GROMACS .gro file of N, CA and C in nm:
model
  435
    1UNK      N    1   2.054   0.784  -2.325
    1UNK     CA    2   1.921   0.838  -2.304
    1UNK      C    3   1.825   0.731  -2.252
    2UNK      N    4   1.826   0.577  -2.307
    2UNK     CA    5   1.722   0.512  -2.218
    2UNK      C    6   1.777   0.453  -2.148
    3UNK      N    7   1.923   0.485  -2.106
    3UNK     CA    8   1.934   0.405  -1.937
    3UNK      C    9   1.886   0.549  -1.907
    4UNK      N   10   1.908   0.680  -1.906
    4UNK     CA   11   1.886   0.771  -1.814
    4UNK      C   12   1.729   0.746  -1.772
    5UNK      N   13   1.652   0.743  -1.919
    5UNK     CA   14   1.491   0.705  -1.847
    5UNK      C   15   1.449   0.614  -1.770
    6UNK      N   16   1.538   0.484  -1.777
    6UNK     CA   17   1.543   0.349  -1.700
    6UNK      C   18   1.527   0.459  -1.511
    7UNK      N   19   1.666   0.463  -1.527
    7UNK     CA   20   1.701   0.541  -1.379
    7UNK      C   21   1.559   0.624  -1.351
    8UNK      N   22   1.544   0.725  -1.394
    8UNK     CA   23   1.442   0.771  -1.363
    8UNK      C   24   1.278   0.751  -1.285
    9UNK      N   25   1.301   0.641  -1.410
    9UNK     CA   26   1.153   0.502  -1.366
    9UNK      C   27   1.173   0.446  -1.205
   10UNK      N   28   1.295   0.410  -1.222
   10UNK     CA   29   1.346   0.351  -1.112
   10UNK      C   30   1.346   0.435  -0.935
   11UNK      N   31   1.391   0.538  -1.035
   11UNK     CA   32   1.386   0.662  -0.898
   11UNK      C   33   1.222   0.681  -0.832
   12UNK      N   34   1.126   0.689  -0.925
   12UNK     CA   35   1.019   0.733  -0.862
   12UNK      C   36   0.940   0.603  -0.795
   13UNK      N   37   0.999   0.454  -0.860
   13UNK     CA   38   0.933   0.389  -0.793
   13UNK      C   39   0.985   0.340  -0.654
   14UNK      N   40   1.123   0.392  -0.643
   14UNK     CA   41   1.203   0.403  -0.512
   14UNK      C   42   1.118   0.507  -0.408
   15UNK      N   43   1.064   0.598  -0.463
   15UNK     CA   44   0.975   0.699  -0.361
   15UNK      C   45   0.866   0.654  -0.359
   16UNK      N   46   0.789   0.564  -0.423
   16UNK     CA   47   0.661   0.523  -0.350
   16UNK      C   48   0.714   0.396  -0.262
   17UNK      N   49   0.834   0.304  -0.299
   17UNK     CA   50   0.906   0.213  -0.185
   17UNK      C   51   0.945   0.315  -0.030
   18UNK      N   52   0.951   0.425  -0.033
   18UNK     CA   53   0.968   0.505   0.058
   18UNK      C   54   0.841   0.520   0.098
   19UNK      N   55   0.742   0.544   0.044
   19UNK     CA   56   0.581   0.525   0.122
   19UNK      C   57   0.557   0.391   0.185
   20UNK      N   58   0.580   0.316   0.105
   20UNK     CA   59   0.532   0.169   0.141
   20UNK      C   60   0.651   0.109   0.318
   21UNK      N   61   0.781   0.187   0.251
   21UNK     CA   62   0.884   0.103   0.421
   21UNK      C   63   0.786   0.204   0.485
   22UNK      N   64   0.741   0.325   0.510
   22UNK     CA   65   0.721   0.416   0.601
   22UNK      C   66   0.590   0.379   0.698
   23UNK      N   67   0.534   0.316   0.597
   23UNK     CA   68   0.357   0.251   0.604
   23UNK      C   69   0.402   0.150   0.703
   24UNK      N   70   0.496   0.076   0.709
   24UNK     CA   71   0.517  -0.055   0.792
   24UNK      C   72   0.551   0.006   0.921
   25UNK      N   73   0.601   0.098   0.969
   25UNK     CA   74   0.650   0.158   1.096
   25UNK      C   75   0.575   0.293   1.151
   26UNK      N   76   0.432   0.242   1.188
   26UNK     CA   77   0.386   0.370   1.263
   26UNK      C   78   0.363   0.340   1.399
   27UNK      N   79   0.358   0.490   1.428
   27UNK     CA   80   0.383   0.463   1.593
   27UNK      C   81   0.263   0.395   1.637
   28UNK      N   82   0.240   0.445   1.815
   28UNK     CA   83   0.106   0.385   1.881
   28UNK      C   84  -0.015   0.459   1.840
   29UNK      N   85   0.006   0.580   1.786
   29UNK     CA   86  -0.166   0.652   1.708
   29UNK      C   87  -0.181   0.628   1.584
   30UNK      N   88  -0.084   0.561   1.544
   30UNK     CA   89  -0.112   0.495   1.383
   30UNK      C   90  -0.037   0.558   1.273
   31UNK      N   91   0.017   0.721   1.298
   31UNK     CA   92   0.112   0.791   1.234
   31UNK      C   93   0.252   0.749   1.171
   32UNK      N   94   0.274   0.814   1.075
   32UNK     CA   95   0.407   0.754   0.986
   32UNK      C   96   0.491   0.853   0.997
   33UNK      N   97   0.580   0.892   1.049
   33UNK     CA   98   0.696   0.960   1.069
   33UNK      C   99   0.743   1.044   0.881
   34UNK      N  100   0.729   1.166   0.935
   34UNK     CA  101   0.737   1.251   0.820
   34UNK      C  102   0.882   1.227   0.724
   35UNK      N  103   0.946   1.181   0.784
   35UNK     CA  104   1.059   1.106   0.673
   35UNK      C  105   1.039   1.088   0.579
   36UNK      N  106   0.986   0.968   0.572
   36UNK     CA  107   0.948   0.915   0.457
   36UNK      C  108   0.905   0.960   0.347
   37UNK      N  109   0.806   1.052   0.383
   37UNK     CA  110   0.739   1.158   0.327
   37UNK      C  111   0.842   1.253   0.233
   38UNK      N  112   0.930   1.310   0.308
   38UNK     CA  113   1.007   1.354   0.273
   38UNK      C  114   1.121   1.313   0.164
   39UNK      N  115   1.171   1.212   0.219
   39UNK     CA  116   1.235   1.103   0.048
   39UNK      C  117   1.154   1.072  -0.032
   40UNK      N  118   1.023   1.064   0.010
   40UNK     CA  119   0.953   1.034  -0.150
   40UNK      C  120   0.943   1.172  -0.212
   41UNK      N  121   0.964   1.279  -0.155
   41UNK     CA  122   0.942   1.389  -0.222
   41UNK      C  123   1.076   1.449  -0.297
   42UNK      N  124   1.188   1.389  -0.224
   42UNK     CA  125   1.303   1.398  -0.277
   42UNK      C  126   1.355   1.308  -0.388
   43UNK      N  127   1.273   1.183  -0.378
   43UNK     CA  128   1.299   1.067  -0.492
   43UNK      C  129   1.211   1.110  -0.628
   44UNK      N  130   1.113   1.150  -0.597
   44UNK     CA  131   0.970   1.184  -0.693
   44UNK      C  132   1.063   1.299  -0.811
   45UNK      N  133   1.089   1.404  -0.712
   45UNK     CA  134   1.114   1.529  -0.833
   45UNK      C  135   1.215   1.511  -0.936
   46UNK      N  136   1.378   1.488  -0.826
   46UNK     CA  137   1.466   1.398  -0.908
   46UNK      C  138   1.460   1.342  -0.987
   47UNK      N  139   1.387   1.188  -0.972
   47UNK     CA  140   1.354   1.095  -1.065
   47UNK      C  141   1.285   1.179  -1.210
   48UNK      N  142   1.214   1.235  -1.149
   48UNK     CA  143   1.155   1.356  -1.281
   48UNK      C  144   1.247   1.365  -1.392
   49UNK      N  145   1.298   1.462  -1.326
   49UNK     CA  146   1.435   1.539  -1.360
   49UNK      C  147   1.500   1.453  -1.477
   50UNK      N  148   1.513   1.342  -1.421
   50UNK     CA  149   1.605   1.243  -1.544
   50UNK      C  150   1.505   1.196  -1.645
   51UNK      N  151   1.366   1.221  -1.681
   51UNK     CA  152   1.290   1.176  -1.738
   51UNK      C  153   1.249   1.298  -1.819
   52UNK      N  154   1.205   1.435  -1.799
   52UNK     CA  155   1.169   1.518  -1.856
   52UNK      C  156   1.234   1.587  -1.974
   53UNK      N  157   1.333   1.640  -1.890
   53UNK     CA  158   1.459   1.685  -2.013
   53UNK      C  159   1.525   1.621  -2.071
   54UNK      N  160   1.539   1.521  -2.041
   54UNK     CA  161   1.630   1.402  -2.125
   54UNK      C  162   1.512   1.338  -2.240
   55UNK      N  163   1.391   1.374  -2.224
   55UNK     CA  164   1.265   1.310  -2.318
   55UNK      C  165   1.291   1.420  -2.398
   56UNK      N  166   1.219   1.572  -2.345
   56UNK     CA  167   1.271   1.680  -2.441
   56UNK      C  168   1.369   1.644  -2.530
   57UNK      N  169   1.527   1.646  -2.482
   57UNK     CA  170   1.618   1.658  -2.570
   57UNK      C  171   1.592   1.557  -2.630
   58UNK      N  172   1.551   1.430  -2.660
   58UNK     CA  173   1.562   1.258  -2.712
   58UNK      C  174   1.477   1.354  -2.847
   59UNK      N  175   1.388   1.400  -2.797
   59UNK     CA  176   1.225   1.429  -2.905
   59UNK      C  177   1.318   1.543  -3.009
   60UNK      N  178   1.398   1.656  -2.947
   60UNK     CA  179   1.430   1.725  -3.030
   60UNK      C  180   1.538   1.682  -3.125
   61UNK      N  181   1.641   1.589  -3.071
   61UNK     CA  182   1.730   1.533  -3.157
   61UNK      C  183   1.683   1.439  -3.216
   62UNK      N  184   1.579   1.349  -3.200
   62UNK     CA  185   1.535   1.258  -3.278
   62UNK      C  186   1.447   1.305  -3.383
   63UNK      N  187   1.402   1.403  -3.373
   63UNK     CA  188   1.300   1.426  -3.489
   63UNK      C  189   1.368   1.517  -3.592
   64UNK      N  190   1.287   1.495  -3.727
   64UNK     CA  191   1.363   1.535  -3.838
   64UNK      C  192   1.366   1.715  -3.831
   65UNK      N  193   1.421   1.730  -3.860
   65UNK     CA  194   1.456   1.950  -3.863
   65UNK      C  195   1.339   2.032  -3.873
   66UNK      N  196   1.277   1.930  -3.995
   66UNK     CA  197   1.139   2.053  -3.987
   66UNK      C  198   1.028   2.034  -3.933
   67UNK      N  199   1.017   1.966  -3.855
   67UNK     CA  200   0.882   1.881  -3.757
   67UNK      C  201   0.914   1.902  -3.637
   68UNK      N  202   1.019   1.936  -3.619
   68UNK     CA  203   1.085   1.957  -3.459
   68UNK      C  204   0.998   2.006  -3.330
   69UNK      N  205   0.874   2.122  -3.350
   69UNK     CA  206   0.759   2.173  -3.309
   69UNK      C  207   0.633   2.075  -3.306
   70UNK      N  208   0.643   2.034  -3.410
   70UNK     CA  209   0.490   1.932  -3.420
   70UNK      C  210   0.518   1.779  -3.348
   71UNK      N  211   0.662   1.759  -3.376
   71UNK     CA  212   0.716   1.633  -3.248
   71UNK      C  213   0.690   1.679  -3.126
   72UNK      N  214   0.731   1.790  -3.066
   72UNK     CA  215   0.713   1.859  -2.917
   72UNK      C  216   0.616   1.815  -2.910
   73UNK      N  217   0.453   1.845  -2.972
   73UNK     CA  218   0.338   1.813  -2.904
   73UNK      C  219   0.331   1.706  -2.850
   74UNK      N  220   0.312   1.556  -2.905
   74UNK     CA  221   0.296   1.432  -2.880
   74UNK      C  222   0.345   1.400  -2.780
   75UNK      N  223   0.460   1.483  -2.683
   75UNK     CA  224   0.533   1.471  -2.580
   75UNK      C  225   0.492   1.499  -2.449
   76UNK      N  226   0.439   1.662  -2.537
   76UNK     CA  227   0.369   1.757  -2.376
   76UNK      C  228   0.239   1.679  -2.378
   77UNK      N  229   0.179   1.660  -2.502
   77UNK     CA  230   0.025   1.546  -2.483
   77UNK      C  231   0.049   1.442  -2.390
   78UNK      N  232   0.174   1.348  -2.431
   78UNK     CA  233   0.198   1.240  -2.313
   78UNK      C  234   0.181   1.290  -2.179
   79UNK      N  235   0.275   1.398  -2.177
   79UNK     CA  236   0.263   1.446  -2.025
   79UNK      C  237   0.130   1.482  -1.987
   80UNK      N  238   0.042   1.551  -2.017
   80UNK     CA  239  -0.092   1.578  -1.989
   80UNK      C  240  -0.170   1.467  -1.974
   81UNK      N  241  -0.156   1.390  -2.088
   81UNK     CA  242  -0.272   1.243  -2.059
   81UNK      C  243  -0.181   1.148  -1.921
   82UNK      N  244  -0.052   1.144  -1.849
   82UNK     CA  245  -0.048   1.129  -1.755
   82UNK      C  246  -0.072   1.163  -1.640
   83UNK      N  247  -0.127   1.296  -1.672
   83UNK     CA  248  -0.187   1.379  -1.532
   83UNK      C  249  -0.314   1.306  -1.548
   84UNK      N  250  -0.410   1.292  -1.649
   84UNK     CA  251  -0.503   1.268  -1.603
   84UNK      C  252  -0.520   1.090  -1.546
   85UNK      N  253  -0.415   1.066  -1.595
   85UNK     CA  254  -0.430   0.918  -1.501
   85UNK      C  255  -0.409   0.900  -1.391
   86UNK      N  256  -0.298   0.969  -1.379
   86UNK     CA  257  -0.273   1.037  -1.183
   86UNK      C  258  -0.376   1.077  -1.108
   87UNK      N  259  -0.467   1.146  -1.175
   87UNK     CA  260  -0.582   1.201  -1.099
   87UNK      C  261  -0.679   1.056  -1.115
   88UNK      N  262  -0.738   1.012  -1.178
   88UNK     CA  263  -0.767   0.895  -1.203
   88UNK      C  264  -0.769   0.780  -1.098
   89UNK      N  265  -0.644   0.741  -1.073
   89UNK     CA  266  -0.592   0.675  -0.994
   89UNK      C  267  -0.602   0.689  -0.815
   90UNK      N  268  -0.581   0.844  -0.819
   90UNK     CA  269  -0.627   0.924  -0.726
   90UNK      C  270  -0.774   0.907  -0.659
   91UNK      N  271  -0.871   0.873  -0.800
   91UNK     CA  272  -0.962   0.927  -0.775
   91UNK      C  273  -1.031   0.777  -0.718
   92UNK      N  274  -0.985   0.602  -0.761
   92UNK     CA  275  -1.016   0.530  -0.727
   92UNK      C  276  -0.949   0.486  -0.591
   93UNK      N  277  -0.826   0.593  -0.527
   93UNK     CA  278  -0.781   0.532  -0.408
   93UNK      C  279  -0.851   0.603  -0.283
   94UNK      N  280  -0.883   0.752  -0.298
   94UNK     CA  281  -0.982   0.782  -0.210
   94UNK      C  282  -1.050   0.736  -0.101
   95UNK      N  283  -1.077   0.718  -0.006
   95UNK     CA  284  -1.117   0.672   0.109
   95UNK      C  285  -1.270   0.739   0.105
   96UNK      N  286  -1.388   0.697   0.084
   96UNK     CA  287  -1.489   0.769   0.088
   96UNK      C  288  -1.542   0.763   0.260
   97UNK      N  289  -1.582   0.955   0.291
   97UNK     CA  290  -1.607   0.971   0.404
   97UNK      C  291  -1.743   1.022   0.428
   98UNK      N  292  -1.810   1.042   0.542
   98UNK     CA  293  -1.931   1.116   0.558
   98UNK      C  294  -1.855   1.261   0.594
   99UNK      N  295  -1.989   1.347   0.570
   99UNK     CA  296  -1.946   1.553   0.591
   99UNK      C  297  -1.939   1.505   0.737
  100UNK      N  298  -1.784   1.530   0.776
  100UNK     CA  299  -1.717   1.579   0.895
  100UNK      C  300  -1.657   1.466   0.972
  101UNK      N  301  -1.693   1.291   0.891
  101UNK     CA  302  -1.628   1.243   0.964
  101UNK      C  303  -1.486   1.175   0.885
  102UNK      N  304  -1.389   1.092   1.001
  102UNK     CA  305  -1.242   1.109   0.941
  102UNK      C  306  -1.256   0.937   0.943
  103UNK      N  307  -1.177   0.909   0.838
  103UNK     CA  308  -1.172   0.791   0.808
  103UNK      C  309  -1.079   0.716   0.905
  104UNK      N  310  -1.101   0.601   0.903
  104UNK     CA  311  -1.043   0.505   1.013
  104UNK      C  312  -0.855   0.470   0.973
  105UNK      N  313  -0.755   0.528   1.071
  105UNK     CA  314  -0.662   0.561   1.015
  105UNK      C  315  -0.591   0.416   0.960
  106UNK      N  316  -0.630   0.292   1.022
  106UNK     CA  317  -0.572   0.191   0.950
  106UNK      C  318  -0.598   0.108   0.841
  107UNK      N  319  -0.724   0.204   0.847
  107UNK     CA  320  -0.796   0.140   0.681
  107UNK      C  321  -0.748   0.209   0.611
  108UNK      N  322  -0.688   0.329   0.588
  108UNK     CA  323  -0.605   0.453   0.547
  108UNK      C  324  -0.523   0.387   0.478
  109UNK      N  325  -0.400   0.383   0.585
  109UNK     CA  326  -0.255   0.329   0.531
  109UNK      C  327  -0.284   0.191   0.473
  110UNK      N  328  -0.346   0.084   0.543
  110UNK     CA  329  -0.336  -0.035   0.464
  110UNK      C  330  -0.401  -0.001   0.289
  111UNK      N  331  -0.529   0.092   0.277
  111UNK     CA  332  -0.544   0.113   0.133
  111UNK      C  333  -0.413   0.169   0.060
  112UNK      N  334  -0.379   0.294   0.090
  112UNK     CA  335  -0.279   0.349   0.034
  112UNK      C  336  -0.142   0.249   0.033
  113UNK      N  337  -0.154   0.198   0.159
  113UNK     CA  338  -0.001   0.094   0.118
  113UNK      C  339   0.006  -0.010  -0.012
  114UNK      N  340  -0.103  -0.023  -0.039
  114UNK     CA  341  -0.119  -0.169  -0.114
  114UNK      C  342  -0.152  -0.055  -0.269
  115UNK      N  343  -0.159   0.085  -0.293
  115UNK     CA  344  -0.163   0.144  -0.398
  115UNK      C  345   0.012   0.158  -0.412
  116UNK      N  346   0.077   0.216  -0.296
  116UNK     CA  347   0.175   0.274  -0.378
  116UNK      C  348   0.262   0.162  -0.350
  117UNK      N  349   0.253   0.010  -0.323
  117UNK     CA  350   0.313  -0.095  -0.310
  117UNK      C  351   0.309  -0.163  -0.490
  118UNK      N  352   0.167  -0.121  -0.515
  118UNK     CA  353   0.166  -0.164  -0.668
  118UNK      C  354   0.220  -0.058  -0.775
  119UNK      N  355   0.269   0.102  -0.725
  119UNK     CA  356   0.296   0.194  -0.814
  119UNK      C  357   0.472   0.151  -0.831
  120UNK      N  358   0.549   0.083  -0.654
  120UNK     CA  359   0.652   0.107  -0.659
  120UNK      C  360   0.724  -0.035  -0.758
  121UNK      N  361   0.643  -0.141  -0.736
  121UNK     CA  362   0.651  -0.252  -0.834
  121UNK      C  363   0.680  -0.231  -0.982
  122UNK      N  364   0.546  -0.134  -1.006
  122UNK     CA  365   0.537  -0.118  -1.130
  122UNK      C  366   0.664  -0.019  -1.235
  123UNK      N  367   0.692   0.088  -1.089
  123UNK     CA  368   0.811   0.163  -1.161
  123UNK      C  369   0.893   0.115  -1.198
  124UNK      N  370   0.962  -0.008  -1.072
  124UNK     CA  371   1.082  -0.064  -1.035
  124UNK      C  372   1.065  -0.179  -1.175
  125UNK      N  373   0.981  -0.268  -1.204
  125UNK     CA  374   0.981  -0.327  -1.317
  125UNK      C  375   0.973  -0.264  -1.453
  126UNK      N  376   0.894  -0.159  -1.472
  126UNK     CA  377   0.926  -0.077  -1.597
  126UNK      C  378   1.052  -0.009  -1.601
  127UNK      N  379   1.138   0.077  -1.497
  127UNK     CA  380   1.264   0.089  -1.503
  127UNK      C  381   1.342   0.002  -1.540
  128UNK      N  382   1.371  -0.100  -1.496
  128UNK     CA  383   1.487  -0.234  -1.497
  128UNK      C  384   1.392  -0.295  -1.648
  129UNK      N  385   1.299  -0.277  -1.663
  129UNK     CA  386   1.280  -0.327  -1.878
  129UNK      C  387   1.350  -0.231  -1.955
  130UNK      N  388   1.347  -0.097  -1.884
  130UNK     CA  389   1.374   0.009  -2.025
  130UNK      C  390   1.560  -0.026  -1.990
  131UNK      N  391   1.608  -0.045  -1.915
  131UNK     CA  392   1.759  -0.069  -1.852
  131UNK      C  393   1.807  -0.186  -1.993
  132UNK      N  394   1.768  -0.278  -1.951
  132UNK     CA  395   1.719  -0.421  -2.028
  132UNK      C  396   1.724  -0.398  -2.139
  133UNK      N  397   1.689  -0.318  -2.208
  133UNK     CA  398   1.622  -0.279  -2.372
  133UNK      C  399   1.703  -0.229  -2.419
  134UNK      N  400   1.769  -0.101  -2.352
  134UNK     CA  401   1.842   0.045  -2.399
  134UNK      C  402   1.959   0.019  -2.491
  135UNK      N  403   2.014  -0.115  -2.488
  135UNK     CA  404   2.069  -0.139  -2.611
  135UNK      C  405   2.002  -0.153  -2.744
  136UNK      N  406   1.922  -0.203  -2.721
  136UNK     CA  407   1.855  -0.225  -2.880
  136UNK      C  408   1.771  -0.098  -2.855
  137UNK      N  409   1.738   0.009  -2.789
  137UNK     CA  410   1.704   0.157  -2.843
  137UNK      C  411   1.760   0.251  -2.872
  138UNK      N  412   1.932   0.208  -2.804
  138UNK     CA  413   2.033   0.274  -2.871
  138UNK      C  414   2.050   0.241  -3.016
  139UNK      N  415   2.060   0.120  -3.044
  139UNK     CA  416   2.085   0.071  -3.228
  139UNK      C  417   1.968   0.178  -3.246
  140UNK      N  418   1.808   0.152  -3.278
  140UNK     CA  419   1.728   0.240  -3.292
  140UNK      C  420   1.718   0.398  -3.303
  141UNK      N  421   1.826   0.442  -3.234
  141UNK     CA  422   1.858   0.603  -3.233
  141UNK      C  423   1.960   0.611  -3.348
  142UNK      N  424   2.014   0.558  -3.376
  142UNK     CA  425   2.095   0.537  -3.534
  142UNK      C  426   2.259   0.670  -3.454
  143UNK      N  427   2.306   0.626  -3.314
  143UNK     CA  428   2.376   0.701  -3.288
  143UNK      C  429   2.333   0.836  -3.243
  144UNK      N  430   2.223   0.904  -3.241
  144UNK     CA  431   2.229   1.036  -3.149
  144UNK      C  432   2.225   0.991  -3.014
  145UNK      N  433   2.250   1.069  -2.920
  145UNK     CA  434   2.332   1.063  -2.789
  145UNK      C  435   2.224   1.171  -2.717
   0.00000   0.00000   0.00000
C-alpha cells in the first residue's frame, strides 16, 4: 500500500514533468503542441487511481471495526481540504488581465512553467520519500496488506 501511494505521487508529478518538457518546445506563435497536454491528462487520472482506492481500502482495513465510518471522514476531509489548495494555488498562478485583453503568451508559459516545474519536483520527491519509508509503514500496518 505505500509503495502503491509512492507510485502514484510519482505518476502525477510525471504529468506536470509532461507540462514542463512541453513548455520547452513551442512552435513560432509560442504554442505547445497538444500532446503533452494530453499525457498529463493521462498521467494525472491514473496516478489518481493508485492513490484513491488504495487510501480508501488502507483507511478501511486499518481502522478498528466500529469506527470504520467515522475513519472514512478524515479521508474525504483530506480530499476536500486538497481541493481547496488546488484552487489556492490556482488562484496565486493566474496571470492578471485587463476586460478583453490577452495576456502576453510568453509570460504565460514561463509563469506556469516554473509552477508546474515546482509541482513536478515536489511530487517526484514526495513519491520517492513515501517509496523510501514504505518499509517502516509496512512494520506500522502490523501486516494488513
Amino acid at each position: 500500500t505505500p509503495v502503491k501511494f509512492g507510485l502514484g505521487i510519482v505518476q502525477v508529478g510525471l504529468g506536470f514533468g509532461a507540462l514542463v518538457l512541453g513548455a520547452e518546445f513551442p512552435d513560432q506563435a509560442g504554442q505547445v503542441a497538444m500532446i503533452w497536454l494530453v499525457l498529463a491528462y493521462l498521467l494525472h487520472p491514473t496516478g489518481e487511481l493508485c492513490l484513491s482506492p488504495v487510501g480508501l481500502s488502507a483507511v478501511t482495513k486499518l481502522s478498528i471495526s466500529s469506527v470504520v465510518g467515522v475513519s472514512i471522514g478524515p479521508w474525504v476531509l483530506a480530499t476536500a481540504l486538497s481541493e481547496t489548495v488546488a484552487t489556492r494555488i490556482g488562484k496565486m498562478a493566474a496571470i492578471d488581465t485587463a476586460a478583453g485583453e490577452s495576456a502576453d503568451l510568453a509570460v504565460a508559459v514561463a509563469s506556469y512553467t516554473e509552477l508546474f516545474s515546482f509541482l513536478m519536483w515536489f511530487g517526484l520527491g514526495t513519491g520517492v520519500f513515501m517509496i523510501l519509508i514504505s518499509p517502516i509503514l509496512r512494520r506500522w500496518m502490523h501486516g494488513v496488506h
